mmCIF file of C-alpha atoms in Angstrom:
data_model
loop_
_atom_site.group_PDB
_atom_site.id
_atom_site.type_symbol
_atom_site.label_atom_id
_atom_site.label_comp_id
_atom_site.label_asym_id
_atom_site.label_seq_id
_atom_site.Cartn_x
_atom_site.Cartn_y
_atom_site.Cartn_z
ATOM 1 C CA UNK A 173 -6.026 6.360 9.192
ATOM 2 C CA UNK A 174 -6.120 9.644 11.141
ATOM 3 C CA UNK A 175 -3.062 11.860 11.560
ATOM 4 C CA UNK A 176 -3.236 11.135 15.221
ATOM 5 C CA UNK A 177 -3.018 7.422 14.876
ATOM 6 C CA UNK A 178 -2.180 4.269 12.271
ATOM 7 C CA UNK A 179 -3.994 1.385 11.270
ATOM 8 C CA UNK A 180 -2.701 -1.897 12.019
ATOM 9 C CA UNK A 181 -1.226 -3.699 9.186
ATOM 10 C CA UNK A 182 -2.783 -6.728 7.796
ATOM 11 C CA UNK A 183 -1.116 -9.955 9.333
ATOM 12 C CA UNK A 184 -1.387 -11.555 5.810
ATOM 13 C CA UNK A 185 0.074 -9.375 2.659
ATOM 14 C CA UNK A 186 -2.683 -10.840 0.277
ATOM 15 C CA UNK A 187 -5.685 -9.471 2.415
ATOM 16 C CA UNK A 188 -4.073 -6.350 0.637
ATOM 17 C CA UNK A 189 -6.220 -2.827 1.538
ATOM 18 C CA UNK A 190 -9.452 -4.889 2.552
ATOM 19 C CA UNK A 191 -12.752 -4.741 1.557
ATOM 20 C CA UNK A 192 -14.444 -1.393 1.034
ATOM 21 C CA UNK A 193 -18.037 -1.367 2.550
ATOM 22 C CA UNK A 194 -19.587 1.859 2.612
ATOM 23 C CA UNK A 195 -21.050 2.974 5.605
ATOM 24 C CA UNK A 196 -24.168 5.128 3.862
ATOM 25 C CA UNK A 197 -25.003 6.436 0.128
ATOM 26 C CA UNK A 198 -24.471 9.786 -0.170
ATOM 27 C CA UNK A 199 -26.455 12.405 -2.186
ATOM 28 C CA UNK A 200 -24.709 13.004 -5.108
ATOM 29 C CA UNK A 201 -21.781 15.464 -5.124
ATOM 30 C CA UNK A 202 -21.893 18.921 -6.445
ATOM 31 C CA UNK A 203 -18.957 19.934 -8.554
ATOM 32 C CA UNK A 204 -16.444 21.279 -6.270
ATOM 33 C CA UNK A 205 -17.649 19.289 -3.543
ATOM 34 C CA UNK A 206 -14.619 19.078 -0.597
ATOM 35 C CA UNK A 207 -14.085 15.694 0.801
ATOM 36 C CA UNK A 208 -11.640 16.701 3.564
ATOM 37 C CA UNK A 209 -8.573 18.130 5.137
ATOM 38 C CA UNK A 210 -5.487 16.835 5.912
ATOM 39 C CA UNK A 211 -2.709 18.856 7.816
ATOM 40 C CA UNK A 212 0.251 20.104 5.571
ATOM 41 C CA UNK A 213 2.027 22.364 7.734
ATOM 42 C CA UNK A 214 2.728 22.487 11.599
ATOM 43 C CA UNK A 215 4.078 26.159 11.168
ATOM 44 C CA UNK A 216 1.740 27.587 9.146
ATOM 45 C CA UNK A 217 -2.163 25.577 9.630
ATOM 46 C CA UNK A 218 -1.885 25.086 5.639
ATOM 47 C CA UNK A 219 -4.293 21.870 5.013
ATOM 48 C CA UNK A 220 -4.416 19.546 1.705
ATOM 49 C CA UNK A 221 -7.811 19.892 0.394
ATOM 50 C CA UNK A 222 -9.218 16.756 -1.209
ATOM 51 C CA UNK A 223 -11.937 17.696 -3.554
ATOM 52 C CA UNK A 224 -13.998 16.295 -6.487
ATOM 53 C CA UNK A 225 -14.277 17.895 -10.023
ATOM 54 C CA UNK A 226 -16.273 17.286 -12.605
ATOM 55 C CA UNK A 227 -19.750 15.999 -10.829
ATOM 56 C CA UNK A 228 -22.534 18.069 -12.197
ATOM 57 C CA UNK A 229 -24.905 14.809 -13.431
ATOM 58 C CA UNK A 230 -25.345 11.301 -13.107
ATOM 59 C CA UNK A 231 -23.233 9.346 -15.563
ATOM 60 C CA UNK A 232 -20.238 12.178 -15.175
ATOM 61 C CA UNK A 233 -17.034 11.170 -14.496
ATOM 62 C CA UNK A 234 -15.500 12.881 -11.544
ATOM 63 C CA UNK A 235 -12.020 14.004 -11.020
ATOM 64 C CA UNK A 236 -10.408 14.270 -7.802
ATOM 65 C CA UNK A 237 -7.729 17.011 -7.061
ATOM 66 C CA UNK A 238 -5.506 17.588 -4.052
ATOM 67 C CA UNK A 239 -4.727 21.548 -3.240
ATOM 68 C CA UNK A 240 -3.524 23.441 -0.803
ATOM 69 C CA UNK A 241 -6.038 25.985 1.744
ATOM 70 C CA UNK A 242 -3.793 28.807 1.584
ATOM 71 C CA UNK A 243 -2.521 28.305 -2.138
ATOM 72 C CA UNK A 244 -2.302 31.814 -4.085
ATOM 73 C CA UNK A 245 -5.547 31.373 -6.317
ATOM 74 C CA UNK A 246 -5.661 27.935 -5.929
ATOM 75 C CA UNK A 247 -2.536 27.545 -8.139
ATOM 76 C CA UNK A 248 -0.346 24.292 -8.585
ATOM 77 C CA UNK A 249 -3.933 21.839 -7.908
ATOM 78 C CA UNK A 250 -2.505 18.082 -8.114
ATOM 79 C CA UNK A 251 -5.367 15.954 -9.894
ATOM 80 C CA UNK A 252 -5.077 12.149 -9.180
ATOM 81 C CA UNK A 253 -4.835 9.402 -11.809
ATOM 82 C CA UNK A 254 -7.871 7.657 -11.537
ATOM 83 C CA UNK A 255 -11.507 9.114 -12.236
ATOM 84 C CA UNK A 256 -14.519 8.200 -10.208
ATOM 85 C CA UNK A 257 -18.211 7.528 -10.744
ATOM 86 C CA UNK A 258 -20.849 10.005 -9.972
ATOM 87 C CA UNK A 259 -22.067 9.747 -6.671
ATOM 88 C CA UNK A 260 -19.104 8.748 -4.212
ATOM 89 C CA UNK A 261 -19.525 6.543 -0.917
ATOM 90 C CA UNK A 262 -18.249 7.221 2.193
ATOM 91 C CA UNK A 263 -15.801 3.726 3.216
ATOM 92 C CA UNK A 264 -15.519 2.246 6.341
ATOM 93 C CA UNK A 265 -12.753 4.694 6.734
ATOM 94 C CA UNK A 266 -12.983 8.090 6.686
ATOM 95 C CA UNK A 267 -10.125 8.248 4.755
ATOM 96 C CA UNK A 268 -11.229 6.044 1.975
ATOM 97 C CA UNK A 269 -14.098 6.995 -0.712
ATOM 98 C CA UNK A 270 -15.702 4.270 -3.298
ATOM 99 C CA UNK A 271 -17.412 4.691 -6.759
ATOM 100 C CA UNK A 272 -18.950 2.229 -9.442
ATOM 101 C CA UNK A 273 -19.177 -1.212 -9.982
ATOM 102 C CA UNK A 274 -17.174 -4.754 -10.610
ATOM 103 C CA UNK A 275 -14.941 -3.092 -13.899
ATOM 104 C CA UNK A 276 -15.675 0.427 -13.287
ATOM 105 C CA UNK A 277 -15.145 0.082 -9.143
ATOM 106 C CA UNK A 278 -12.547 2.482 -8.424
ATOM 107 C CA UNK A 279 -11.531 3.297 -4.200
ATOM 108 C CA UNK A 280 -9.588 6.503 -3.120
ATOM 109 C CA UNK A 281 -7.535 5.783 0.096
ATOM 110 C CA UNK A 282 -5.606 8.650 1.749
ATOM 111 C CA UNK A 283 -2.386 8.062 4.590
ATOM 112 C CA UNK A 284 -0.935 11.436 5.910
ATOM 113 C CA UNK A 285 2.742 10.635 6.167
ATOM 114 C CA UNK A 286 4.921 13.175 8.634
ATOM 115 C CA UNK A 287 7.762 14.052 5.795
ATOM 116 C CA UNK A 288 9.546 16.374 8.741
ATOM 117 C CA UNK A 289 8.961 17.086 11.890
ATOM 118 C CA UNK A 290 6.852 20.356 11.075
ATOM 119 C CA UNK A 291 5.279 19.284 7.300
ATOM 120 C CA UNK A 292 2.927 16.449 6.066
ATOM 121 C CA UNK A 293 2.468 14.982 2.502
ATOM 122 C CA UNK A 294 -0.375 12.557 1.483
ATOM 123 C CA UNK A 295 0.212 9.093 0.378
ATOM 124 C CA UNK A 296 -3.189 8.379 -2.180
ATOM 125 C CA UNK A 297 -3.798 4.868 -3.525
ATOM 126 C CA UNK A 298 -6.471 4.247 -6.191
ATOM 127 C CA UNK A 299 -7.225 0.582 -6.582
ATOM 128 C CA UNK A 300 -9.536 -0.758 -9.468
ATOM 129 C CA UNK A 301 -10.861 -3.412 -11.527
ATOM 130 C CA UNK A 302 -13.420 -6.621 -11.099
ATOM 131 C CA UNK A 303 -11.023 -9.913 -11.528
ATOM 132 C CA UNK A 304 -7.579 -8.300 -11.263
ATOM 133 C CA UNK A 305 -7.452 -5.326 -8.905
ATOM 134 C CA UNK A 306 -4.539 -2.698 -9.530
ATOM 135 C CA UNK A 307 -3.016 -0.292 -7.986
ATOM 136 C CA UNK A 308 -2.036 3.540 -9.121
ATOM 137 C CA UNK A 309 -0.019 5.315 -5.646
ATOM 138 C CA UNK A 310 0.898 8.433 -5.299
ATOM 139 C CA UNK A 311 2.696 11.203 -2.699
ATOM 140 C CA UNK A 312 1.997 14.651 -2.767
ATOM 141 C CA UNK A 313 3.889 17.352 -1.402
ATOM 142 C CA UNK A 314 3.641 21.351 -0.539
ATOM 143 C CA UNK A 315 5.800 23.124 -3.310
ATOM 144 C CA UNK A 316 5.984 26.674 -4.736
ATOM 145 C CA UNK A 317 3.253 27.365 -2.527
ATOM 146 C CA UNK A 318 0.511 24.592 -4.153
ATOM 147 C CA UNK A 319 0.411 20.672 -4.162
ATOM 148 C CA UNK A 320 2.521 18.399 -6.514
ATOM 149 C CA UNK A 321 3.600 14.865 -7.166
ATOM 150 C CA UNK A 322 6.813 14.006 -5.215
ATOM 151 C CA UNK A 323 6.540 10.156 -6.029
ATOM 152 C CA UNK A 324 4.600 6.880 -7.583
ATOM 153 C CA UNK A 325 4.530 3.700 -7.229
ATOM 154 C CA UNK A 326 1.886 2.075 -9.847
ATOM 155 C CA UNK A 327 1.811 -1.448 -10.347
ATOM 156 C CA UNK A 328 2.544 -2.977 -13.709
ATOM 157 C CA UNK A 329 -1.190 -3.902 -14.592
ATOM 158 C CA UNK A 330 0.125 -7.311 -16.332
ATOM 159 C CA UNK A 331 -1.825 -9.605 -14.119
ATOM 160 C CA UNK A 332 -2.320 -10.944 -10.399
ATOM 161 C CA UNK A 333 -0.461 -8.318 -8.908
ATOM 162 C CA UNK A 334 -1.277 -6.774 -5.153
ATOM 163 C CA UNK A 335 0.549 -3.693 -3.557
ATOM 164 C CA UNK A 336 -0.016 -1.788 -0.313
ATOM 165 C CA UNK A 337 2.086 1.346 0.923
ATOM 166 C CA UNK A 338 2.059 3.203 4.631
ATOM 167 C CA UNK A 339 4.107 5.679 6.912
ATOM 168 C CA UNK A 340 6.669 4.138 9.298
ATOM 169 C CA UNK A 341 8.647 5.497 11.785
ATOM 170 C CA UNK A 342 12.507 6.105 10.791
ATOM 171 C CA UNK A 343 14.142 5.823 13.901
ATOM 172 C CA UNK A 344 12.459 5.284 17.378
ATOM 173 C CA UNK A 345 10.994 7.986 19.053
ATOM 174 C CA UNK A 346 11.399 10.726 16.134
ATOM 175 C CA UNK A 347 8.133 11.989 14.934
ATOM 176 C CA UNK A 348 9.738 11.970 11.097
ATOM 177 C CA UNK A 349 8.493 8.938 9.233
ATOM 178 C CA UNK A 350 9.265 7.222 6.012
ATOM 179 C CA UNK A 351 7.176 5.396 4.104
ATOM 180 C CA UNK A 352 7.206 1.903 1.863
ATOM 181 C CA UNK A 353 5.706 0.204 -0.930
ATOM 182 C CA UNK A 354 5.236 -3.528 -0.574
ATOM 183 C CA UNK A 355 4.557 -5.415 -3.792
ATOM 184 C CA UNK A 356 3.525 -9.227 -5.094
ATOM 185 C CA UNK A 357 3.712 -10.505 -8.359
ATOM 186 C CA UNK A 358 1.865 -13.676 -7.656
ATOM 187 C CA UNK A 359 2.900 -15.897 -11.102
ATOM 188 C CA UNK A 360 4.214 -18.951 -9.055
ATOM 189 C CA UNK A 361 7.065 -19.699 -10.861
ATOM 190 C CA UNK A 362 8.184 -18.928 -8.417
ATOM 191 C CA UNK A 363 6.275 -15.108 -7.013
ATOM 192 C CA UNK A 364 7.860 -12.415 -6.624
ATOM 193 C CA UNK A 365 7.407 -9.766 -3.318
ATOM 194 C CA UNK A 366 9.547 -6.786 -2.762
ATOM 195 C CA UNK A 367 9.692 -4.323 0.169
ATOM 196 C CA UNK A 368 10.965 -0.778 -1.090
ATOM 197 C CA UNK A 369 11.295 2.012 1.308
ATOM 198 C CA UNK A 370 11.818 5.938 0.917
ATOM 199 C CA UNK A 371 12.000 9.277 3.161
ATOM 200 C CA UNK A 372 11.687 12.520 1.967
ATOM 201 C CA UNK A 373 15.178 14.499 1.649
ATOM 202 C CA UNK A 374 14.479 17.947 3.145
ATOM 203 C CA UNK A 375 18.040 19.308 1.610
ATOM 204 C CA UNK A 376 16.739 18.012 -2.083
ATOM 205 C CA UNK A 377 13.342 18.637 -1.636
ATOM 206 C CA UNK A 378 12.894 15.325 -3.077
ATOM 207 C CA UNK A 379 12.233 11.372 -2.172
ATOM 208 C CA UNK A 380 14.864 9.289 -2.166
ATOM 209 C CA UNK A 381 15.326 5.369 -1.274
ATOM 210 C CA UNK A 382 15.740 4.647 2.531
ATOM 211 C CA UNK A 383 18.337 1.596 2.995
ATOM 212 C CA UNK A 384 19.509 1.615 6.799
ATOM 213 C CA UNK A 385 16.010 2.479 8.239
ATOM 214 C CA UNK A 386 13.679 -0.361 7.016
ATOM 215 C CA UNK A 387 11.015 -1.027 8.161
ATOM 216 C CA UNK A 388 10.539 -4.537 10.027
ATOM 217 C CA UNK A 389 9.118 -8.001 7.711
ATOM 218 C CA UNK A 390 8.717 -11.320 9.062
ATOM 219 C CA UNK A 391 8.823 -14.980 6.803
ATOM 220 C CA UNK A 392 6.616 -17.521 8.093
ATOM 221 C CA UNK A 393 8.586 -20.495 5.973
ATOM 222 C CA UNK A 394 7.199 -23.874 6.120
ATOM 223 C CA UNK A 395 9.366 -25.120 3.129
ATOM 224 C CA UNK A 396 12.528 -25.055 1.537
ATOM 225 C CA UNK A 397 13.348 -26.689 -1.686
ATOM 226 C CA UNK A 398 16.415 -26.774 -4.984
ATOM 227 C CA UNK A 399 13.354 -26.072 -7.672
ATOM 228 C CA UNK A 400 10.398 -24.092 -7.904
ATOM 229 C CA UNK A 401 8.706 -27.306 -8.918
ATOM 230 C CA UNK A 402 8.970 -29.173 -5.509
ATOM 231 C CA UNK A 403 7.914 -25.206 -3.266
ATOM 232 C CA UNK A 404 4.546 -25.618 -5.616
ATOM 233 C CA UNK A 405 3.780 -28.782 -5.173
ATOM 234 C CA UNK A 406 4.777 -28.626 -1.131
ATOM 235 C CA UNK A 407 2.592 -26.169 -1.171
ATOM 236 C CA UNK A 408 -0.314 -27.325 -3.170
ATOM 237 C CA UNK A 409 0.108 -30.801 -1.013
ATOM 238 C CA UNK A 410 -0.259 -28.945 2.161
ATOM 239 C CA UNK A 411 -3.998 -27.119 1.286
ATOM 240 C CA UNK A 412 -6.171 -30.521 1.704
ATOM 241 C CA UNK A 413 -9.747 -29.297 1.444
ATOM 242 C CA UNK A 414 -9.646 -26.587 3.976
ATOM 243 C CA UNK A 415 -6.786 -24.417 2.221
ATOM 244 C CA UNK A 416 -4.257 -24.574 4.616
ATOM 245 C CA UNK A 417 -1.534 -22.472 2.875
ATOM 246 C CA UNK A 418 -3.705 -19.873 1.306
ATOM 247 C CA UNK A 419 -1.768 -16.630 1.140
ATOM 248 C CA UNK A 420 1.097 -18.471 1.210
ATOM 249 C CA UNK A 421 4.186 -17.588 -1.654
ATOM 250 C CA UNK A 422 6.769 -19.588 -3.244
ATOM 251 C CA UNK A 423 9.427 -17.080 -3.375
ATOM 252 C CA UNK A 424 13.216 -17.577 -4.147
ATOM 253 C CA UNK A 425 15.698 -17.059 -1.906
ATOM 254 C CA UNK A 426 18.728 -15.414 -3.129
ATOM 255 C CA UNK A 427 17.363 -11.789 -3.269
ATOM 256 C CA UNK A 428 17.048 -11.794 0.425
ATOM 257 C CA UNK A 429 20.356 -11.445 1.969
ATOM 258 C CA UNK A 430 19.384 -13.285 5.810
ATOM 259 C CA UNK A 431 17.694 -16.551 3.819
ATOM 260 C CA UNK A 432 20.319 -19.205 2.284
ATOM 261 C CA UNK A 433 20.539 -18.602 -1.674
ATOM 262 C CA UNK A 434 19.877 -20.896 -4.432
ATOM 263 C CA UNK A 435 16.899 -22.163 -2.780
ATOM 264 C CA UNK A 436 12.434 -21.891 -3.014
ATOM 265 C CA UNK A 437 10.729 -21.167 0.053
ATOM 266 C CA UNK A 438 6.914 -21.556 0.673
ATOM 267 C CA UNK A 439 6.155 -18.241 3.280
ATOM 268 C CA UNK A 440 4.007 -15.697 3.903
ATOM 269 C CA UNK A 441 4.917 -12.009 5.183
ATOM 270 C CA UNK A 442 4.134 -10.472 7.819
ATOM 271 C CA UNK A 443 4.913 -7.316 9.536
ATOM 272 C CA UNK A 444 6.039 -8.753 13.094
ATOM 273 C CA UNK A 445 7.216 -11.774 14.192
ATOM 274 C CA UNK A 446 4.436 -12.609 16.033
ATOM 275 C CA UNK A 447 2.064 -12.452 13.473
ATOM 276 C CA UNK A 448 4.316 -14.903 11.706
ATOM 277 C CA UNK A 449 4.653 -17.226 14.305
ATOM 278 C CA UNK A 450 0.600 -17.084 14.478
ATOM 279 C CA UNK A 451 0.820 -17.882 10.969
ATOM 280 C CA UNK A 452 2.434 -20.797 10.960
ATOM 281 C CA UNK A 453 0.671 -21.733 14.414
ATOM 282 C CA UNK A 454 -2.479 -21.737 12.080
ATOM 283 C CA UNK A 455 -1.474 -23.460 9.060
ATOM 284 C CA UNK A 456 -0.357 -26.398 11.437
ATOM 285 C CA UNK A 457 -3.687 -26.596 13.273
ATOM 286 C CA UNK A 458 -5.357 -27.009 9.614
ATOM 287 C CA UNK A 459 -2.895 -29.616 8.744
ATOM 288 C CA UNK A 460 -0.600 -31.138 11.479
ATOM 289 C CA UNK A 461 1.683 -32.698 8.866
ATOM 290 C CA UNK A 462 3.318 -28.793 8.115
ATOM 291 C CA UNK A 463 5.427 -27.072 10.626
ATOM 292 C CA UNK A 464 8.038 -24.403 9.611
ATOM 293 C CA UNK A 465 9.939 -21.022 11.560
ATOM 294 C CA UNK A 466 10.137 -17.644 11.601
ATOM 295 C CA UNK A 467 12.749 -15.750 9.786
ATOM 296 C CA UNK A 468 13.397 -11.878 9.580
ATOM 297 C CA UNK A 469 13.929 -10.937 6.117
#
C-alpha cells in the first residue's frame, strides 16, 4: 500500500494479510542494502529508510532497521523484532518483503499511516511460522531527530491466533488518520475477536486509544443461541461437504454493546455492510437451509 492510496480490506477477517508470492528472486543483499523510502515529513522531505543489516553470506541472519534520511549520523536507528533469511524476495507488494521457509518463513509488511496532517509514521507487521502463523506489529515514529517505537501490538503466540492492522480515516474529509488492530483468538469455546483503535496525540507525542472515531465493522450473523454448545454445532451443521460457514466465528455477545447480551452468535466480520450482506448471500447459496442479517457492531 502506497502513500497515495490503500488496499482494500479483506471481505473475510480469516483471509488475514494473504498469501505472499514473490514476484522474482533477488540477488542476494549486501549488508546495508536499502529496501525503500517512505515519507516522514511534509515540511521537511525527511524519509524512513527501510534497510537490511547483517547480510554479508548465505546462511546469515539479517536484521532490518528503520531510520531516518536526514538523522544526525544516523542516530536513534529503530531495528524490528523479527530477523530474516539471507536473500529477501520482493512480494506481490512493494511494500511487503519475504525470507525462508515453512518454520523459518518470516514476511515484512509496511503501511504509511498520516499521524498529522504534515508527518507520517510506519505501521510494520512481521508474520511467521509454518502451522500457526503470528504476528509481531509495530509503529514507528520521527523523535529527537531519528526513528523510534511509538506502539505494538504482538499477538500472544499461544495458538490459532490471526491479527491484521491499517490506517483509517478519523473523521471524513481530514487527511489525519488513525489506525487499528483487529484480532481473533479462534479457540471456539466460544472465539474471541476484538477491534482496538488508536491516533497519535500530537500534544503528548504519544498514541493513545481512539473511542468516538472507530472505524466501521459489519456481523454477518446467521445464528443466535443461550450456549456455546448449540453456536458450534449450528455451525458445524451448516458446512455439509462444501464448507459453507468457513471463516465463520462463534463469538459471544455481551462485549458488543449493539448485539443482545447473554447470547452465542455464529458471524463473520467484515469491514462494510455490503460485504456482509455478500457474506451471508454466499453461505445461503452453499446451503439454502441458513439465512441470517447484518448487524453493525
Amino acid at each position: 500500500m502506497g502513500m497515495g492510496s490503500r488496499s482494500a480490506l479483506g471481505s473475510v477477517f480469516i483471509a488475514l494479510l494473504g498469501a505472499v508470492i514473490p514476484q522474482a528472486v533477488s540477488a542476494a543483499p549486501p549488508d546495508g542494502l536499502e529496501l525503500k523510502r517512505f515519507k516522514a515529513s511534509e515540511t521537511t522531505g525527511a524519509m524512513y529508510i527501510l534497510r537490511t543489516t547483517g547480510c554479508r553470506k548465505a546462511g546469515d541472519t539479517c536484521q532490518l532497521e528503520v531510520e531516518l534520511s536526514d538523522g544526525p549520523g544516523g542516530k536513534r536507528k529503530a531495528k524490528l523484532p523479527a530477523g530474516m533469511a539471507h536473500g529477501l524476495l520482493q512480494s506481490a507488494s512493494p511494500e511487503s518483503w519475504t525470507s525462508g521457509k515453512e518454520e523459518q518463513n518470516v514476511t515484512t509488511s509496511v503501511q504509511p499511516v498520516r499521524l498529522e496532517a504534515g508527518a507520517w509514521g510506519l505501521l510494520v507487521t512481521q508474520e511467521g511460522g509454518f502451522e500457526h502463523v503470528h504476528r509481531h506489529h509495530r509503529l514507528y515514529v520521527v523523535k529527537d531527530g531519528g526513528v523510534a517505537e511509538a506502539w505494538n501490538g504482538d499477538e500472544n503466540f499461544a495458538g490459532p491466533e490471526s491479527s491484521h492492522v491499517g490506517p483509517y480515516p478519523l473523521t471524513p474529509g481530514s487527511p489525519v488518520e488513525g489506525f487499528y488492530r483487529e484480532y481473533a483468538f479462534l479457540s471456539g469455546e466460544p472465539d474471541q475477536w476484538k477491534l482496538d483503535a488508536y491516533r497519535w496525540d500530537s500534544a503528548g507525542r504519544k498514541v493513545v486509544k481512539e473511542f468516538r472515531n472507530r472505524p466501521a465493522r459489519y456481523a454477518a450473523i446467521i445464528g443466535s443461541f443461550k450456549t456455546v454448545q448449540e453456536a458450534i454445532a449450528s455451525r458445524d451443521s451448516a458446512q455439509l461437504v462444501q464448507a459453507c460457514t468457513a471463516g465463520f466465528l462463534v463469538l459471544e455477545s455481551t462485549p458488543h454493546k449493539r448485539l443482545t447480551p447473554g447470547l452465542f452468535i455464529v458471524t463473520s466480520i467484515h469491514p462494510e455492510k455490503k460485504t456482509a450482506e455478500a457474506a451471508l448471500k454466499k453461505v445461503g447459496a452453499c446451503n439454502p437451509k441458513v439465512s441470517g442479517y447484518v448487524k453493525a457492531l
